[in-house]
Amino acid sequence: MQFEDLKLIDPLLRAVRAEGYTEPTPIQVQAIPQVLEGKDLLGCAQTGTGKTAAFALPIMQRLSAAPSPSNRPIRVLVLAPTRELATQIGESFRSYGRNLPLKQVTIFGGVGQNPQVDALRRSPDILVATPGRLLDLMNQGYIRFDRLEVLVLDEADRMLDMGFIHDVKRIIAALPKQRQTLLFSATMPQDIQDLANSILNNPVYVEVTPQATTVEKIQQAIYFVEKNDKRSLLVHLLSDKAVKRTLVFTRTKHRANQLVKHLSTASIHAEAIHGNKSQSAREKALSNFKSGVTRVLVATDIAARGIDVDDITHVINFDLPNESESYVHRIGRTARAGASGIAFSFCEEEERPYLVDIERLIRMNVPVVENHPYASKLGVPSPTDLSGRRSGNGSRPSSNRSSHSNGQRPQRDANGSNNPARRRRYPTR
Ligand code: AMP
């Protein structure tokens, strides 16, 4: 399947060619024809699947088929949970629309509103926004949606997790009922289905890369480690040159900052990205990471949402997430648009239940690296082990420091296999 087969107009075809895309991704193949026909759509897909182009391309094609009325109203609204994701979506519209005379504006909180208000006065066709700031500006009378044609809710599950549901509902209540609505979500829990039922009209459902198959492409490994040894283990892993562009996740902003400091004492340049940083500091950290100036970016879950950086070689879960869906989001940062990647996770005693949940969700038993310098006693097989794994050898730091080979294939897992894709089946929740 080629982009040409999707009946895209020449200005868009030239733009995707300029982006270097050779063929559409599965979500693009499924979604583009439906959106072009004006249908509502419920898309189960995570970031990294090419979903932005899956909605941006056909939306822009529809806009250019019917040129703007003379008073130039906002015709498309895209809601995204975080500033980073909103910015990326805005940038995608700009790149894909480079050969079309469409204007787009992105607005989000955490920065002064005046430049955004000025931008809105320049009559954008497409508005990309985070819910809080949008509602603010709507309440101040700066934005009207009476001629809105298309609404996109991106990463709807995250939007709900972040407590935006009331804002989102208020915004939707102010939109024309007659419109096309697209809702994308990485997961489809009941509350998302309820929201979808209430705002979508006879939607087409498209689903790509269900979680288990996405994670299969990623070479995953667990390191059982004592809490106090996590930092040393991280420094040890980062001493391998094969661990290049690395995204490290911590549970809290404070831990992210602490870790950056610790890494710098080990002469490893790292930067942190999280909600307490100013917008400009976050953008700087992200662009340094993108350009390779910074090798290690330490992030919290929310800040990392939608980080769109190609060629992340490793994701390291310094702390395991307590929400198993976050694990899938996190490690998905390393396998963008078909690439493969490596994800290491540190697991201390208290995080063991999180690991059980994660393995249940992804329906596989993540291989354990048994021989590493900081292996904890957690690696010792336990007959009551809920996940059914027999893992680790409890080896002590001094005895096997040299035998560890990070960045290479993980050691054998419970099934005697060193193939990360080998799976155990768990009942789904
Ligand atoms: P998204 O899921 O929209 O965040 O896209 C993930 C990444 O895939 C981005 O870096 C896009 O530039 C890239 N991408 C989107 N569509 C394609 C395609 N058809 N071929 C190659 N890369 C793509």
Coordinates of C-alpha atoms in Angstrom, one line a residue, residues 56-376:
A56 CA -3.9 15.3 10.2
L57 CA -3.6 14.3 6.5
P58 CA -7.3 13.6 5.8
I59 CA -8.5 16.5 7.9
M60 CA -6.3 18.9 5.9
Q61 CA -7.5 17.4 2.7
R62 CA -11.1 17.9 3.7
L63 CA -10.4 21.5 4.7
S64 CA -8.8 22.3 1.4
A65 CA -11.7 20.7 -0.5
A66 CA -14.0 23.3 1.0
P67 CA -12.1 26.6 1.4
S68 CA -12.6 28.7 4.5
P69 CA -15.6 31.1 4.6
S70 CA -14.5 34.7 4.4
N71 CA -14.7 35.3 8.2
R72 CA -12.1 32.5 8.7
P73 CA -13.5 30.6 11.7
I74 CA -11.7 27.8 13.5
R75 CA -12.6 24.7 11.6
V76 CA -10.7 22.0 13.4
L77 CA -10.0 21.6 17.1
V78 CA -7.5 19.0 18.4
L79 CA -7.4 18.4 22.1
A80 CA -4.3 16.9 23.6
P81 CA -3.4 16.2 27.3
T82 CA 0.0 17.8 27.5
R83 CA 1.9 20.8 26.2
E84 CA 4.5 18.5 24.6
L85 CA 2.0 16.5 22.8
A86 CA 0.0 19.6 21.7
T87 CA 3.3 21.1 20.4
Q88 CA 4.1 18.0 18.5
I89 CA 0.7 17.7 16.9
G90 CA 1.0 21.4 15.9
E91 CA 4.3 20.8 14.4
S92 CA 3.0 17.8 12.5
F93 CA 0.1 19.9 11.0
R94 CA 2.7 22.4 10.0
S95 CA 4.9 19.9 8.2
Y96 CA 2.2 17.9 6.6
G97 CA 0.4 21.1 5.6
R98 CA 3.4 22.9 4.3
N99 CA 2.0 23.0 0.7
L100 CA -1.4 24.1 1.7
P101 CA -2.6 27.6 2.7
L102 CA -3.9 26.5 6.1
K103 CA -3.1 28.2 9.3
Q104 CA -2.7 26.5 12.6
V105 CA -2.2 27.7 16.2
T106 CA -1.2 25.7 19.3
I107 CA -2.2 26.9 22.8
F108 CA -1.3 25.4 26.2
G109 CA -0.9 26.5 29.8
G110 CA 2.2 27.3 31.7
V111 CA 3.1 30.3 29.5
G112 CA 1.7 33.8 29.1
Q113 CA -1.6 33.9 27.3
N114 CA -1.0 37.1 25.3
P115 CA 1.0 35.7 22.4
Q116 CA -1.6 32.9 22.1
V117 CA -4.4 35.5 22.1
D118 CA -2.6 37.4 19.3
A119 CA -2.1 34.2 17.4
L120 CA -5.8 33.4 17.7
R121 CA -6.6 36.8 16.2
R122 CA -4.8 35.8 13.0
S123 CA -7.7 33.4 12.3
P124 CA -6.3 29.9 12.4
D125 CA -8.1 27.1 10.5
I126 CA -6.8 24.5 13.0
L127 CA -6.4 24.9 16.7
V128 CA -4.4 22.5 18.8
A129 CA -4.9 22.9 22.5
T130 CA -4.7 21.5 26.0
P131 CA -8.0 21.5 27.8
G132 CA -7.2 23.9 30.7
R133 CA -5.9 26.8 28.7
L134 CA -8.5 26.4 26.0
L135 CA -11.3 26.6 28.5
D136 CA -9.7 29.6 30.0
L137 CA -9.5 31.5 26.7
M138 CA -13.0 30.4 25.8
N139 CA -14.4 31.7 29.1
Q140 CA -12.6 35.0 28.4
G141 CA -14.4 35.2 25.1
Y142 CA -11.3 34.8 22.8
I143 CA -12.5 31.7 21.0
R144 CA -15.7 30.8 19.3
F145 CA -16.4 27.5 17.7
D146 CA -19.7 28.1 15.8
R147 CA -18.3 27.0 12.5
L148 CA -16.2 24.0 13.8
E149 CA -16.2 21.1 11.5
V150 CA -13.9 18.5 13.1
L151 CA -13.0 17.7 16.7
V152 CA -10.1 15.3 17.5
L153 CA -9.5 14.0 21.1
D154 CA -6.0 12.6 21.2
E155 CA -4.7 10.4 24.0
A156 CA -8.2 10.4 25.5
D157 CA -7.2 7.9 28.2
R158 CA -4.4 10.1 29.4
M159 CA -6.7 13.1 29.3
L160 CA -9.0 11.3 31.7
D161 CA -6.2 10.1 33.9
M162 CA -5.0 13.6 34.3
G163 CA -8.4 14.7 35.5
F164 CA -9.4 16.7 32.4
I165 CA -12.7 15.0 31.9
H166 CA -14.9 17.9 33.2
D167 CA -12.9 20.5 31.1
V168 CA -13.2 18.3 28.1
K169 CA -17.0 17.9 28.6
R170 CA -17.4 21.6 29.0
I171 CA -15.5 22.3 25.8
I172 CA -17.5 19.7 23.9
A173 CA -20.7 21.2 25.1
A174 CA -19.7 24.5 23.5
L175 CA -19.1 22.9 20.0
P176 CA -21.6 22.5 17.2
K177 CA -23.4 19.1 17.4
Q178 CA -23.0 18.8 13.7
R179 CA -19.4 17.9 13.2
Q180 CA -16.9 15.1 12.6
T181 CA -15.4 13.6 15.8
L182 CA -12.3 11.5 16.1
L183 CA -11.2 10.0 19.4
F184 CA -7.8 8.3 19.9
S185 CA -6.8 6.4 22.9
A186 CA -4.0 3.9 23.7
T187 CA -6.3 1.9 26.0
M188 CA -10.1 1.5 26.0
P189 CA -11.3 1.3 29.6
Q190 CA -15.0 1.6 30.3
D191 CA -14.8 5.4 30.9
I192 CA -13.3 6.0 27.5
Q193 CA -16.0 3.8 25.9
D194 CA -18.6 5.8 27.7
L195 CA -17.1 9.0 26.5
A196 CA -16.9 7.6 23.0
N197 CA -20.6 6.6 23.1
S198 CA -21.6 10.0 24.2
I199 CA -19.7 12.0 21.6
L200 CA -19.2 9.8 18.5
N201 CA -21.9 9.3 15.9
N202 CA -21.9 5.8 14.5
P203 CA -18.1 5.6 14.6
V204 CA -15.7 3.4 12.6
Y205 CA -13.5 1.5 15.0
V206 CA -9.8 1.1 14.1
E207 CA -7.3 -0.6 16.2
V208 CA -3.6 -1.1 15.5
T209 CA -0.7 -2.7 17.3
P210 CA -2.6 -4.1 20.2
Q211 CA -0.4 -3.6 23.2
A212 CA 1.0 -7.1 23.4
T213 CA 2.2 -7.0 19.8
T214 CA 3.8 -3.6 20.2
V215 CA 5.8 -4.6 23.2
E216 CA 6.9 -7.8 21.5
K217 CA 9.1 -5.7 19.2
I218 CA 10.9 -4.3 22.2
Q219 CA 13.6 -6.3 23.8
Q220 CA 12.7 -6.1 27.4
A221 CA 14.6 -7.1 30.5
I222 CA 14.1 -6.9 34.3
Y223 CA 16.9 -6.2 36.7
F224 CA 16.1 -7.2 40.3
V225 CA 17.9 -4.7 42.5
E226 CA 17.9 -3.3 46.0
K227 CA 16.5 0.2 46.3
N228 CA 19.8 1.7 47.3
D229 CA 21.7 0.1 44.4
K230 CA 19.5 1.5 41.6
R231 CA 21.7 4.5 41.0
S232 CA 24.8 2.4 40.8
L233 CA 23.1 0.0 38.5
L234 CA 22.1 2.8 36.2
V235 CA 25.6 4.2 36.0
H236 CA 26.9 0.7 35.3
L237 CA 24.4 0.3 32.4
L238 CA 25.2 3.7 31.0
S239 CA 28.9 2.9 31.0
D240 CA 28.1 0.7 27.9
K241 CA 28.5 2.8 24.8
A242 CA 25.8 0.8 23.1
V243 CA 23.3 2.5 25.5
K244 CA 23.0 5.6 23.4
R245 CA 20.0 7.8 23.4
T246 CA 18.3 6.8 26.6
L247 CA 15.1 7.9 28.3
V248 CA 15.0 7.1 32.0
F249 CA 11.8 7.1 34.0
T250 CA 11.4 7.9 37.6
R251 CA 8.3 8.0 39.7
T252 CA 8.6 11.6 40.9
K253 CA 10.0 14.9 39.8
H254 CA 12.2 15.0 42.9
R255 CA 13.7 11.6 42.1
A256 CA 14.3 12.8 38.5
N257 CA 16.3 15.8 39.8
Q258 CA 18.2 13.7 42.2
L259 CA 19.1 11.2 39.6
V260 CA 20.4 13.9 37.2
K261 CA 22.6 15.2 40.0
H262 CA 23.9 11.7 40.7
L263 CA 24.6 11.0 37.1
S264 CA 26.6 14.2 36.8
T265 CA 28.8 13.1 39.7
A266 CA 29.5 10.0 37.6
S267 CA 30.3 12.3 34.6
I268 CA 27.2 11.4 32.7
H269 CA 25.4 14.3 31.3
A270 CA 21.7 14.1 31.8
E271 CA 18.8 16.4 31.9
A272 CA 15.4 16.1 33.6
I273 CA 12.0 16.9 32.1
H274 CA 9.0 17.2 34.3
G275 CA 6.1 19.4 35.3
N276 CA 8.0 21.7 37.7
K277 CA 10.4 22.8 34.9
S278 CA 9.5 26.0 33.0
Q279 CA 8.2 25.5 29.5
S280 CA 11.4 26.9 28.0
A281 CA 13.5 24.5 30.2
R282 CA 11.5 21.6 29.1
E283 CA 11.8 22.6 25.4
K284 CA 15.5 23.1 25.8
A285 CA 16.0 19.7 27.5
L286 CA 13.9 18.0 24.7
S287 CA 15.8 19.7 21.9
N288 CA 19.2 18.9 23.5
F289 CA 18.0 15.3 23.7
K290 CA 16.8 15.3 20.1
S291 CA 20.0 16.7 18.8
G292 CA 22.1 14.3 20.8
V293 CA 23.7 17.0 23.0
T294 CA 22.2 15.2 26.0
R295 CA 22.5 11.4 25.9
V296 CA 20.2 10.7 28.9
L297 CA 16.8 12.3 29.5
V298 CA 15.2 11.6 32.9
A299 CA 11.5 12.0 32.8
T300 CA 8.3 11.5 34.8
D301 CA 5.3 9.8 33.1
I302 CA 3.3 12.9 32.4
A303 CA 6.2 14.9 31.0
A304 CA 7.2 12.1 28.8
R305 CA 3.7 11.7 27.3
G306 CA 4.0 12.0 23.5
I307 CA 7.7 12.7 23.5
D308 CA 8.4 12.2 19.9
V309 CA 12.1 11.6 19.6
D310 CA 13.3 9.1 17.0
D311 CA 16.1 6.7 17.6
I312 CA 15.8 6.3 21.4
T313 CA 17.9 3.2 21.8
H314 CA 16.9 2.5 25.4
V315 CA 14.1 3.2 27.8
I316 CA 15.1 2.5 31.4
N317 CA 12.4 2.2 34.1
F318 CA 14.4 3.4 37.0
D319 CA 11.2 3.0 39.0
L320 CA 8.4 0.7 37.8
P321 CA 5.1 2.5 37.2
N322 CA 2.3 1.6 39.5
E323 CA -0.1 1.8 36.6
S324 CA 0.7 -1.0 34.2
E325 CA -0.5 0.9 31.2
S326 CA 2.2 3.4 31.8
Y327 CA 4.8 0.7 31.3
V328 CA 3.5 0.2 27.8
H329 CA 3.5 3.9 27.1
R330 CA 7.0 4.3 28.4
I331 CA 8.7 1.5 26.6
G332 CA 6.8 2.5 23.4
R333 CA 9.1 5.5 23.3
T334 CA 11.8 3.3 22.0
A335 CA 10.1 1.6 19.1
R336 CA 8.8 4.4 17.0
A337 CA 7.1 3.6 13.7
G338 CA 8.3 0.1 13.3
A339 CA 11.8 0.5 14.7
S340 CA 12.9 -1.9 17.5
G341 CA 14.2 -0.9 20.8
I342 CA 15.4 -2.0 24.2
A343 CA 13.7 -1.5 27.6
F344 CA 15.3 -2.2 30.9
S345 CA 13.3 -2.1 34.1
F346 CA 14.6 -2.0 37.7
C347 CA 12.5 -3.8 40.2
E348 CA 13.0 -3.5 44.0
E349 CA 11.1 -5.5 46.6
E350 CA 8.3 -3.0 46.9
E351 CA 7.8 -2.9 43.2
R352 CA 7.2 -6.6 42.8
P353 CA 3.4 -6.3 42.7
Y354 CA 3.7 -3.7 39.9
L355 CA 5.7 -6.1 37.9
V356 CA 3.1 -8.8 38.3
D357 CA 0.4 -6.4 37.0
I358 CA 2.6 -5.4 34.1
E359 CA 3.2 -8.9 33.0
R360 CA -0.4 -9.7 33.3
L361 CA -1.3 -6.7 31.0
I362 CA 1.3 -7.4 28.4
R363 CA 0.7 -11.1 28.6
M364 CA 4.3 -12.0 28.7
N365 CA 7.0 -12.9 31.2
V366 CA 9.7 -10.3 30.9
P367 CA 13.2 -11.9 30.8
V368 CA 15.4 -11.3 33.8
V369 CA 19.0 -10.3 33.7
E370 CA 20.4 -12.7 36.3
N371 CA 24.0 -11.8 36.3
H372 CA 24.6 -8.2 37.0
P373 CA 26.7 -6.5 39.7
Y374 CA 23.8 -5.4 41.8
A375 CA 21.5 -8.4 41.6
S376 CA 19.3 -8.5 44.6

